[in-house]
Amino acid sequence: MPQYYLLSGPHRCPTLPPASPATKPISTNWRAGAGAGPCCRPRASTSRPTITSPWPTTRPWPKPPTTLWRAACRLGPVARACCAATTRNTKPWRPKPPAFFGAERVLYFNSGYTANLAVLSTLPRRGDLIVYDTLIHASAHAGIKAGRAHALAVPHNDANAIATTLERWRQAGGRGVPWIVVESLYSMDGDPAPLADLALIAQRHDAFLVIDEAHATGVLGPQGRGLAAALEGQDNVIVVHTCGKALGTTGALVGAPAVLCDTLVAQARPFLYATAPSPLQAALVRAALALVAQDDGRRARLADMVAQANQQLGAKTGRPGSGSHILPVIVGDNARAVALANRLQARGFDVRAIRPPTVPLGTARLRLSLTLHADEAAVAALTTALAEELACP
């Protein structure tokens, strides 16, 4: 059975038009990263996820854009994953993610949302119990609601509450399989999950541990493999790596034991009834992983900037930092959060207000997400501006 289901049919690639003055600047700008989009503007802070990959602004692509254009003509998606054969264009890519992440098998989904939806609506069965952190992604909530297993929420990052919930369920006669669902780094709070404790709890209770690495992949862990790198590959661990954040591409990779991946291929509706991702997308993910694996220098530079931002945020505003590249500034009131964001945007900082239902009631906030498009001077300017605006009534 193929490890990846990135399917396509052959298409005739039309002859490229001759180069013209109108098209040359597009190609040149694209290679040099001189775009005008929002991800090409240096910002001290942004609501976009942290980007450590080279696209689109920091390095030239390895081949000219015409090559990718020809590939796109031949490798467009044309079918559901289960309705066509894996093409030769995907074969060189297939072994890379399992070897990189350490999982026995990896499946490629169109997005992180569909990956979480597929995993949590398909693998837990009737009679099982899902114990999940209250702050997991909306896509994980959607997957849990779409499934048939009973689910219980526990307070944020409370490993003891998870263990107690599982014990009480067993004592009450629970006979199914327990599932623990967490994020490795939480998207709105920027704090890490106690993965070592959760792994021990999962082993003690014969539970599966599902870890969403959306905000850690590419940025944290050895070679950017995420905070769950030491756990991935274990027979009770499932890890979701979103490709649309630090990797700068699209889709999501689900690393899991082979038998669970086979189950997803055979039964997961978000996999069965969706058009398969293009092999061109797969090639971009492969290239991003190769660059991430060898780019410890950029991760170190980002880590230095993160440390600076956390220190200055505490010193200038009296608010503790999260310790990660995601720094929430809790305001509480929705209107005040929006007003603060607007004033900071007027001063040139791309800061957004996050309000319920994205975050719990009464916790409206500014969400700062550091990227390598900023620098130390921009971080210093942002924290100063933030302190000044917070001091205003």
PDB file of C-alpha atoms in Angstrom, residues 19 47 53 59 62 127 131 223 255 315 355:
ATOM      1  CA  ALA A  19       9.653  35.961 -22.717  1.00  0.00           C
ATOM      2  CA  SER A  47      -0.902  37.589  13.186  1.00  0.00           C
ATOM      3  CA  SER A  53      11.146  28.594   5.635  1.00  0.00           C
ATOM      4  CA  ARG A  59      16.344  32.681  -0.835  1.00  0.00           C
ATOM      5  CA  PRO A  62      16.410  26.066  -6.856  1.00  0.00           C
ATOM      6  CA  GLY A 127     -17.228   3.022  23.429  1.00  0.00           C
ATOM      7  CA  VAL A 131      -9.948  13.322  26.863  1.00  0.00           C
ATOM      8  CA  GLN A 223      16.051  19.933  13.146  1.00  0.00           C
ATOM      9  CA  GLY A 255       2.528  10.570  11.237  1.00  0.00           C
ATOM     10  CA  ALA A 315      10.283  44.621  31.453  1.00  0.00           C
ATOM     11  CA  ARG A 355     -11.717  37.787  20.492  1.00  0.00           C
TER      12      ARG A 355
END
